[in-house]
Structure formats: C-alpha cells, structure tokens
Coordinates of C-alpha atoms and ligand atoms in Angstrom, one line a residue:
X1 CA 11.3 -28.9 -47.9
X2 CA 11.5 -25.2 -47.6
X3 CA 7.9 -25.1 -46.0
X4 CA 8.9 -28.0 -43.4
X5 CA 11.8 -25.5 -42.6
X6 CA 9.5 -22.5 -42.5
X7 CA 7.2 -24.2 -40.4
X8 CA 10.6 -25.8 -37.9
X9 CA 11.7 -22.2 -37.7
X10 CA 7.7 -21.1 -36.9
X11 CA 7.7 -23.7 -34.1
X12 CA 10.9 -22.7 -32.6
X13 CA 10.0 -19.2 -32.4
X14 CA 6.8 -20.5 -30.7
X15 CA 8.8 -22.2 -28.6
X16 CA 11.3 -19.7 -27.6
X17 CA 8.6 -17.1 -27.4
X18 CA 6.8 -19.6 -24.6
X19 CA 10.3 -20.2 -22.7
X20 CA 10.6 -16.3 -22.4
X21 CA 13.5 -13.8 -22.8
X22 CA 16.1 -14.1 -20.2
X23 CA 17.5 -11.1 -18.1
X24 CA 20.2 -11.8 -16.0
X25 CA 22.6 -8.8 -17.0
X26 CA 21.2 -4.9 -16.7
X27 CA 22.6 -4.3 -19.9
X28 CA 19.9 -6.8 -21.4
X29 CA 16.9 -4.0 -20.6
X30 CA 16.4 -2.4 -24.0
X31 CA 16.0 -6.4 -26.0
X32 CA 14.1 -7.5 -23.1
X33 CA 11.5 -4.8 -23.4
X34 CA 10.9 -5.6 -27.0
X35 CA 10.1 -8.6 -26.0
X36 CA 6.2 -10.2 -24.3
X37 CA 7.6 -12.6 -22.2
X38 CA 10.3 -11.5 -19.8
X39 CA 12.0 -13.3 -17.1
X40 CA 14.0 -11.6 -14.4
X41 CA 16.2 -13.5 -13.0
X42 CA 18.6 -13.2 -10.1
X43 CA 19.2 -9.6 -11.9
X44 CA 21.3 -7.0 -10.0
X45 CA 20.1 -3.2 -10.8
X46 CA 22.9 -0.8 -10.8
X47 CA 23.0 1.6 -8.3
X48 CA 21.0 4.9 -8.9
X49 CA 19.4 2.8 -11.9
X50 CA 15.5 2.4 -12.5
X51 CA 14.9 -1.3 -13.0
X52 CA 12.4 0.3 -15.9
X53 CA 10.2 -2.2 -17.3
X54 CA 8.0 1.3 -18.6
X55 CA 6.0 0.8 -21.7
X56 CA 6.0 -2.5 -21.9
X57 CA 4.2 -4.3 -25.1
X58 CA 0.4 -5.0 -24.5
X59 CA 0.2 -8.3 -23.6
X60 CA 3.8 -8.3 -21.5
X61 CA 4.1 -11.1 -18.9
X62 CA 7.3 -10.8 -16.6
X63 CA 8.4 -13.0 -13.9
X64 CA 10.5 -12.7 -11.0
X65 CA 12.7 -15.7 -10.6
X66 CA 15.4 -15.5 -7.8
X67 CA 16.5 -12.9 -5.9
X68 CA 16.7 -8.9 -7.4
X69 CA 19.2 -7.1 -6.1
X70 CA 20.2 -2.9 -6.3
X71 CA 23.1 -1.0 -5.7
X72 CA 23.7 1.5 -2.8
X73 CA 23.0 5.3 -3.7
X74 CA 21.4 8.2 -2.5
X75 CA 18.5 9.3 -4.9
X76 CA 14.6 9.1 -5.0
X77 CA 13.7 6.4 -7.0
X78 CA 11.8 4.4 -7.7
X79 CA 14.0 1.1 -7.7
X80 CA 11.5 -0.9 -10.0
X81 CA 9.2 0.8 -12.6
X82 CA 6.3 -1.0 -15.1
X83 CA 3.9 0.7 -16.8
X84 CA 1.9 -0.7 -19.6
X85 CA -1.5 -2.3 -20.2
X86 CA -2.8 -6.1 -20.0
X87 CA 0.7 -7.1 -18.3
X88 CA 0.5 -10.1 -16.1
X89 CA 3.6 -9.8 -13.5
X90 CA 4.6 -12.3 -11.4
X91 CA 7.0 -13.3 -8.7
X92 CA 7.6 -17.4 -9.2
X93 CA 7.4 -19.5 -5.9
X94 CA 10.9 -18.1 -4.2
X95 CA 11.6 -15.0 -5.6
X96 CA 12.6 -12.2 -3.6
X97 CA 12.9 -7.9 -4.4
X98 CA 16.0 -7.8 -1.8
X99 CA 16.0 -3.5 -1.6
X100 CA 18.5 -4.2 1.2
X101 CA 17.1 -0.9 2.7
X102 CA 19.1 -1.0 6.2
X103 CA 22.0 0.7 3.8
X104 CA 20.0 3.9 3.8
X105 CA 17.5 3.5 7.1
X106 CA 18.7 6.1 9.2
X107 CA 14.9 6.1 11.6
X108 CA 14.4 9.8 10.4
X109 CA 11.8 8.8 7.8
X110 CA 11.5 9.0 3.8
X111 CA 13.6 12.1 3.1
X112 CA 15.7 13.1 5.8
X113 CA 19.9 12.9 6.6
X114 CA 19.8 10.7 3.6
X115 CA 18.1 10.4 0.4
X116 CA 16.1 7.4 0.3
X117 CA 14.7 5.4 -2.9
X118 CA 11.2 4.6 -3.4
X119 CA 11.0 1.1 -3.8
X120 CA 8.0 -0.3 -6.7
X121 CA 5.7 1.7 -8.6
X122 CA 3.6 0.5 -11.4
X123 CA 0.9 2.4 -13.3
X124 CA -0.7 0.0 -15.0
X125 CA -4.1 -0.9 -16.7
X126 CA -6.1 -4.4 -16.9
X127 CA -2.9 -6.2 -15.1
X128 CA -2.5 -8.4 -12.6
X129 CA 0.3 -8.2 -10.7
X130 CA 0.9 -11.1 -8.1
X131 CA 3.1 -13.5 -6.0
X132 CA 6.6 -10.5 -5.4
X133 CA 7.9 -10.2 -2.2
X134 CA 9.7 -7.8 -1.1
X135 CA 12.0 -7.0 1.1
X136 CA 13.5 -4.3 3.2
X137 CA 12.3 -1.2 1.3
X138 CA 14.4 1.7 1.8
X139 CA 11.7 3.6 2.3
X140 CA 7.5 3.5 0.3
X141 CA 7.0 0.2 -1.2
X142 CA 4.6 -0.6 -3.6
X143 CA 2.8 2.3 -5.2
X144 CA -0.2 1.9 -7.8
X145 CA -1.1 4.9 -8.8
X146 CA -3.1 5.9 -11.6
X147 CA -3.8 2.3 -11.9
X148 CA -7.0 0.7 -13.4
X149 CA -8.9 -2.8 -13.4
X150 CA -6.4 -4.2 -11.7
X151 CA -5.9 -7.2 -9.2
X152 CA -2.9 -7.7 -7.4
X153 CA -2.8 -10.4 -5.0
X154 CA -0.5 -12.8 -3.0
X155 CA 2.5 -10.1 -2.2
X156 CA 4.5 -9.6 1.0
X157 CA 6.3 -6.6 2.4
X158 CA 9.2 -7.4 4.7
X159 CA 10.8 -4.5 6.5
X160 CA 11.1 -6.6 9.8
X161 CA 14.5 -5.8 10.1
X162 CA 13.4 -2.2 10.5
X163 CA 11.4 -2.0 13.6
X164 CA 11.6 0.1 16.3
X165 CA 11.3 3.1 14.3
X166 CA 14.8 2.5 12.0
X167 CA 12.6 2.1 8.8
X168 CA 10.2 5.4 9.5
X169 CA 8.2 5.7 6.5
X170 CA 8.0 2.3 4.5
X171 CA 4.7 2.3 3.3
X172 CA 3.5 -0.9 2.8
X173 CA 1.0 -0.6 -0.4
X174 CA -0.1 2.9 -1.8
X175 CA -3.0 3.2 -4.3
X176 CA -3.8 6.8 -5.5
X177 CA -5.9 7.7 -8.5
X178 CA -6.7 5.0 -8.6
X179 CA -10.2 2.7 -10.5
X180 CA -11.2 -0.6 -9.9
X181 CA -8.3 -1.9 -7.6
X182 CA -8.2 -5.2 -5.6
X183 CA -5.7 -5.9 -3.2
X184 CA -6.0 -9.9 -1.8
X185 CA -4.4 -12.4 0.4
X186 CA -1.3 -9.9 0.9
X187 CA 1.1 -9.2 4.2
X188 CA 3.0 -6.4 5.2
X189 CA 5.6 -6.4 7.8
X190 CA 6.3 -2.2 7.9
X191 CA 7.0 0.8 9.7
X192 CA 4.5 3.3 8.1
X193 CA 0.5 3.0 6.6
X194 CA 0.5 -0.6 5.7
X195 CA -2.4 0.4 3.2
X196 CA -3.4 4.2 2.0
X197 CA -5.3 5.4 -0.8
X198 CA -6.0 8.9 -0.4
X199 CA -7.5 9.2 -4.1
X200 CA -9.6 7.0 -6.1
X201 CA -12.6 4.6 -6.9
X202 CA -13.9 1.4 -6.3
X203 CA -11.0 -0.1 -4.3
X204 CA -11.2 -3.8 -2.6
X205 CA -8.7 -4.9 -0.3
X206 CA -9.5 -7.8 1.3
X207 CA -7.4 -10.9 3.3
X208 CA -4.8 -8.8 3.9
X209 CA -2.5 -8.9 7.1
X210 CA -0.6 -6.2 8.9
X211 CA 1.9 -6.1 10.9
X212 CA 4.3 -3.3 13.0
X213 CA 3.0 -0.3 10.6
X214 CA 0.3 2.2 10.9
X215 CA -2.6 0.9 9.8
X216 CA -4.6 0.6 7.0
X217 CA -5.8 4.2 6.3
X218 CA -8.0 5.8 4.2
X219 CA -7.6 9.2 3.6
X220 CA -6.8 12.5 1.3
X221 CA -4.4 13.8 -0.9
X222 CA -6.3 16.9 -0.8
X223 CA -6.5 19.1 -3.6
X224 CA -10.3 18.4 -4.1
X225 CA -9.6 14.5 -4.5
X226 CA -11.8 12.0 -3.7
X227 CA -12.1 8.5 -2.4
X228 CA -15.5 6.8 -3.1
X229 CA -16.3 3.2 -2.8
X230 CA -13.8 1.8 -0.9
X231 CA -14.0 -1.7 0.8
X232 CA -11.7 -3.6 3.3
X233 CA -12.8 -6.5 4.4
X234 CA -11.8 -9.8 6.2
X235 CA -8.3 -8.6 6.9
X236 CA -6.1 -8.3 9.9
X237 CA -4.0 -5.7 12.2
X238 CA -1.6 -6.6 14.3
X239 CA 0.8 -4.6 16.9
X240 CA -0.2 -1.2 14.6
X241 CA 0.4 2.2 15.6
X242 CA -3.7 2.8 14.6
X243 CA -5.5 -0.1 13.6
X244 CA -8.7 1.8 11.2
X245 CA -7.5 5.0 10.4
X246 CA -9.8 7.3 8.4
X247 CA -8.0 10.2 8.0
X248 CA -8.7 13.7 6.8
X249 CA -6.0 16.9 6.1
X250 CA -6.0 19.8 8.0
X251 CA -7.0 22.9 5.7
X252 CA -7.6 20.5 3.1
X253 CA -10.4 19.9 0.6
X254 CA -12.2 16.7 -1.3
X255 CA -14.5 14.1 -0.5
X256 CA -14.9 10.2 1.3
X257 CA -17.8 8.6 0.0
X258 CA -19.1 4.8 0.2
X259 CA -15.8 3.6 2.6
X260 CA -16.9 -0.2 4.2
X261 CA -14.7 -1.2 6.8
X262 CA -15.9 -4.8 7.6
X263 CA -14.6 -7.8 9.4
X264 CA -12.0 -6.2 10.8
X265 CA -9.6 -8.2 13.3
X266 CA -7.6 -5.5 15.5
X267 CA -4.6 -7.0 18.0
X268 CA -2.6 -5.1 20.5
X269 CA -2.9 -1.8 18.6
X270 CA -0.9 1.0 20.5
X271 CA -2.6 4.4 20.2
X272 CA -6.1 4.1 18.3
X273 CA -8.1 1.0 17.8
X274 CA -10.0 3.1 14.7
X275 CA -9.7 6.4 14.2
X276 CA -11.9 8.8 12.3
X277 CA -10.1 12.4 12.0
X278 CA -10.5 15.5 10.4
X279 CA -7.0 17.0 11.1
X280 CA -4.2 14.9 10.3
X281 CA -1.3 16.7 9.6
X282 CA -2.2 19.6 12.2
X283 CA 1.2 20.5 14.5
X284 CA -0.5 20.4 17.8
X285 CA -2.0 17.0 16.3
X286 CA -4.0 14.9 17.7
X287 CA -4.9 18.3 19.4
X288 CA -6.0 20.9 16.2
X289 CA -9.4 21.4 15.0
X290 CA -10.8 19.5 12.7
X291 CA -11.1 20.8 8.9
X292 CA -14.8 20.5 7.2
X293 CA -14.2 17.4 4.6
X294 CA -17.7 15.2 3.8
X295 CA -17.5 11.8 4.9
X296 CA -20.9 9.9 3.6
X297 CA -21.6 7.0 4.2
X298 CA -19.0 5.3 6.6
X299 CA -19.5 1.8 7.5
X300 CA -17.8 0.4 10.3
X301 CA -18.7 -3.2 10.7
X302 CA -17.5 -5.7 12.9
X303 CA -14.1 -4.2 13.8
X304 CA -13.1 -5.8 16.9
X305 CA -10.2 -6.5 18.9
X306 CA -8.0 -4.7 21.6
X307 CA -5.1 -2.2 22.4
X308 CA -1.4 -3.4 24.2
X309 CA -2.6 -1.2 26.9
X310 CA -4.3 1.6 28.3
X311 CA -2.9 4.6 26.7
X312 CA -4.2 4.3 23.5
X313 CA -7.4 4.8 22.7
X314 CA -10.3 2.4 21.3
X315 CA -12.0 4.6 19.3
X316 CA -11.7 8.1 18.5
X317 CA -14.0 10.2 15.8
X318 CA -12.5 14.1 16.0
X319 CA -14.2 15.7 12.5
X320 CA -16.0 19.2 12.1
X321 CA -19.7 18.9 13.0
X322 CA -21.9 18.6 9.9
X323 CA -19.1 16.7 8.0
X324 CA -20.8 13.3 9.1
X325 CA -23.3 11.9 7.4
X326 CA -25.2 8.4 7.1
X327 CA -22.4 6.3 9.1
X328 CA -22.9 3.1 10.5
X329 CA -20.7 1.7 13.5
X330 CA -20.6 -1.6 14.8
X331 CA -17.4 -2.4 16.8
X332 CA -16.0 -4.2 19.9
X333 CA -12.6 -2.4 20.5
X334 CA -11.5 -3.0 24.5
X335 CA -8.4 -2.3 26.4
X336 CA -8.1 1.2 26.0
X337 CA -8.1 4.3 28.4
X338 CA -6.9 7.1 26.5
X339 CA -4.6 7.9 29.2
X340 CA -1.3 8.9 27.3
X341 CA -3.2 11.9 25.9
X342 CA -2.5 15.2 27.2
X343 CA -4.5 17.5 26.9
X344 CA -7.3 14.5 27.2
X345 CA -8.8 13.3 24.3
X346 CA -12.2 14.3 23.3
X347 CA -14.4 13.4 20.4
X348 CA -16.3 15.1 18.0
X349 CA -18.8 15.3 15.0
X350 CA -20.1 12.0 16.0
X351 CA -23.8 11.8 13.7
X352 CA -26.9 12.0 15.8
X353 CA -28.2 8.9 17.1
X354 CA -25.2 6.7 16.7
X355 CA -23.8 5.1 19.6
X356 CA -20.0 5.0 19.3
X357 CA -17.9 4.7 22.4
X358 CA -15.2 7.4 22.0
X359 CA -12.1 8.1 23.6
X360 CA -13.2 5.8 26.7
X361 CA -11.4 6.3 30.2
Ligands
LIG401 C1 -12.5 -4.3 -12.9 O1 -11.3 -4.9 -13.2 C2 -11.4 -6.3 -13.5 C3 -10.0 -6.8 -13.7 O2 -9.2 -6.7 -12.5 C4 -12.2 -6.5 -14.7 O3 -12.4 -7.8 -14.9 C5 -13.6 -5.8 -14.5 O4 -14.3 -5.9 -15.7 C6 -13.4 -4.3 -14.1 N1 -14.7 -3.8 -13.8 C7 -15.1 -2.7 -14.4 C8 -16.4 -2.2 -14.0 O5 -14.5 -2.1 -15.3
LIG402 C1 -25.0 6.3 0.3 O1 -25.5 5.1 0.3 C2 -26.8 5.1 -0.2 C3 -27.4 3.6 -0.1 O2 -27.1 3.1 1.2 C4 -26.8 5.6 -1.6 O3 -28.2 5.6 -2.1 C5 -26.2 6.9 -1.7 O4 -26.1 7.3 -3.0 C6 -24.8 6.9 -1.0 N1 -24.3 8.3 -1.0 C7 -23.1 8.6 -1.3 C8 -22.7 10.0 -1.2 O5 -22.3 7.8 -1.8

C-alpha cells in the first residue's frame, strides 16, 4: 500500500512536472525559476522590472502563452532576460511580447529626450529559442550575444506602428560574440538594422524577411573583433533604408572573413541596394575616408532587385585600397542613379579584375 502511494505521488509529480509551473503573477519569479518547465502566461512585468528568467536550470523549457505585458518607465533595460544552457524557449501559436513601445518612441532614437528599454536579450548556450513575437519594442529587440550552438527560428518583430522614423533605433535581431548561430524563417517589421552581428563566428541566417529597417548588416564592434563565416541566404528586403550592408568603423580595428551573401531578394530599397563601406560612423558620412579593416573573402551572390527611385544608389563599395581581398560579386541591382548624393558618390577599393557596377548615374 505504501509503495502504491509512493509510486501515485511519483506519477503525479511526473505529471505536474509535464503540465509545467504556471506564472501568471510577477511575484511567482523566484518558484518558477526553480523550476524546468515554465509557462508564462498572459504575465504583466512591473514597470522598471527585468522579466529575469537568468540562470535558469539546465534543461529549462519556458513557453510564452498569451499576451506579456510591461509597465511604463524610463530605464535601459532589458525588458526580458534568459540566460542558461540547453533551454528550449518557446512562444505557443498566439502569443505575443506586447513592449507597447509608442509610450516611450519619441523618433530621436535609443537614448535620447527619453530613456528607452532594450527589449530581449538572451545569452544562452545549446538552446533553441523559437515561435515569440514581438511587438513594438521600445527601442533594440532581440539581442544574442555571447550566445553559442544555438537555433532560433520562427520569430517576428512588429514595430509597424513606428514607421516614419517614430521608432529610430529598433533593431530588429542583434547577434554579437557570438558561435554557431542560426537565424531561420523569421520577420522583422523595424526602424533600425533588421539583422547585425558585428562580432562572432559561424553565423547562418537564412528565410528571413525584412521590412521598413535598415538592412541586414554585417559589420564591427571594433575593438579588434571579428566576424568570420557568416552566411545569409534565401532571405528577403523590402522598402529598407540599405538593403546589403557591409559595414566597417571609421578609425576602427578587427577583421571580416568568409561573409556569403547569397540569394538575396532586394525591393524598393531607398538609398543603397548593397553597400560595402569602410567608414561608417564618419561625421561627413557617406563622405569620410575609408579606415583600413581586412575584408577576405566576400561573396556576393545573386543579390538582385531594385531601388524606389533614383537617388539611391545600386551599389556602392567605399573601403581603403588593399583592404579587399578574394571577393566575389554577382548582382543585378537596377533603378538607381545616385542622384541624392552630394558631393557625388564615388567608389573605392574595388579588387582588381572584378566587375561591380558602383555608384551608377
Ligand atoms: C552548432 O549548434 C547546433 C545546435 O544549434 C549543434 O547541433 C551543432 O553540433 C553545433 N556545431 C558545432 C560545430 O558545435
Ligand atoms: C578564403 O576562402 C578560401 C577558399 O575559398 C580559404 O582557403 C581561405 O582560408 C579563406 N580565407 C579566409 C581569410 O577566410
């Protein structure tokens, strides 16, 4: 008798265990971290409160369910935080990450007339992290940084509400120090990059959609860092500021090596198609010269499409001469006539022997 109740209290912890641990009310946190199965539901964050779901047990699985909500306040962030290792997270068919950012979008960017939140950042290792959507960050959305062997597929960034410049600086996805990273079958809706990494190694994105931001951009924290074997494939930019953007600091330092930028579907882009530059951040930018930064092995493959008009430009490589080296460009980018540049827009550092049409008239 005592064993049969041993083994009905066994099955019912089973069984709770498998239902998950419930949180509804922020004061719930500390239990529901002790926990490995966590579901968040319809939860509303206080304001100026982490939603910190930080060292979470190995194993962890948390799910969105419903709508999260946060309270108004003026501070940095980050809204949501998870850190941990093998943690599967996951946004169940209908959930939405409301950061009802139009209480703070001001159109003046992340950190000015108003202290603005970052919205999601998880550092995480052999995790998956898929189906959250998220909407109206107040300002950068989803940040992976310091992540490793990690997928994270199926999620959407909404900050429609924002366009026309009111939500400056909601970056869509940002993956920095990154190892062994896939981004898949995502969408961003944004006002800022709509993909960056400017640190890291061996980083797929692929399927992935973009609309109203900046691009997908590869680039530089500087410091030294490096990006190496980067890949963005099969995805999709639509109505962007730039469409490619390969981006390099002014007086800055570190490396791009093995970047793939392939299949490549560009639409009504406003001011470059793809862009290849060696002096972002420069005042007098795009004008400014171009810092020395090595970028090896730059594949540009079947990027294609066209810009809303003629002042943009289709293409534009602007990098120190001798910072090139073993690129290869295949693209179809029309529409374009550089004509909103003043002084006119020239190119440079282009590799011997490749034919890239730059900064057409
Ligand atoms: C990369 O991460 C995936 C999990 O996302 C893992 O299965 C794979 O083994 C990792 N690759 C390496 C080389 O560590
Ligand atoms: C560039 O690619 C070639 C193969 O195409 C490879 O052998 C070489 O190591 C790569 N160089 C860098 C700097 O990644």
């Amino acid at each position: 008798m005592v064993s049969h109740i041993a083994s009905l209290v066994g099955i019912l912890l089973i069984v709770g265990g498998s239902l998950g641990y419930e949180l509804t009310r922020f004061e719930q946190l500390n239990d529901a971290k002790q926990q490995n199965f966590i579901k968040i539901k319809n939860l509303n964050v206080p304001a100026g409160k982490t939603l910190d779901l930080s060292n979470l047990k190995e194993g962890t699985t948390v799910e969105f369910i419903g709508r999260t909500t946060f309270g108004f306040q003026e501070w940095d962030g980050p809204m949501v935080k998870i850190t941990g290792k093998n943690l599967k997270i996951v946004g169940v068919k209908g959930n939405l990450l409301d950061a009802e950012g139009q209480r703070w979008w001001n159109g003046k960017g992340a950190d000015r007339g108003l202290r603005k939140p970052r919205m999601f950042e998880a550092i995480v290792d052999d995790s998956v992290i898929t189906g959250l959507n998220f909407k109206n960050p107040p300002q950068a959305c989803f940040v992976c940084n310091w992540c490793h062997n990690v997928k994270i597929s199926w999620v959407n960034i909404d900050a429609k509400d924002g366009r026309n410049g009111l939500a400056f600086n909601t970056d869509g996805f940002g993956v920095g120090y990154a190892k062994n990273v896939t981004l898949s079958d995502s969408y961003v809706y944004n006002q800022d990059d709509c993909f960056v990494t400017g640190a890291g190694e061996d980083i797929l994105v692929e399927r992935l959609t973009c609309e109203g931001g900046n691009g997908i951009s590869v680039g530089s924290l500087g410091g030294g860092a490096k990006v190496e074997r980067v890949t963005v494939r099969n995805s999709k930019i639509i109505n962007n500021l730039v469409g490619v953007n390969v981006k390099t600091g002014w007086n800055v330092q570190g490396a791009l090596k093995d970047i793939t930028f392939d299949n490549i579907e560009l639409v009504d882009i406003q001011q470059f198609g793809i862009s290849v530059h060696g002096n972002e951040g420069h005042p007098n930018f795009p004008g400014g010269d171009p810092t020395p930064f090595p970028i090896e092995n730059l594949t540009i493959n079947n990027v294609r499409g066209n810009l809303n008009g003629p002042g943009g430009a289709n293409t534009w490589v602007w990098v120190a001469p001798g910072s090139a080296k073993n690129w290869k460009w295949n693209s179809k980018v029309t529409g374009g006539k550089s004509a909103m540049f003043r002084p006119r827009l020239e190119c440079k550092g282009i590799p011997a022997g490749l034919q890239i049409p730059c900064a057409e008239r």
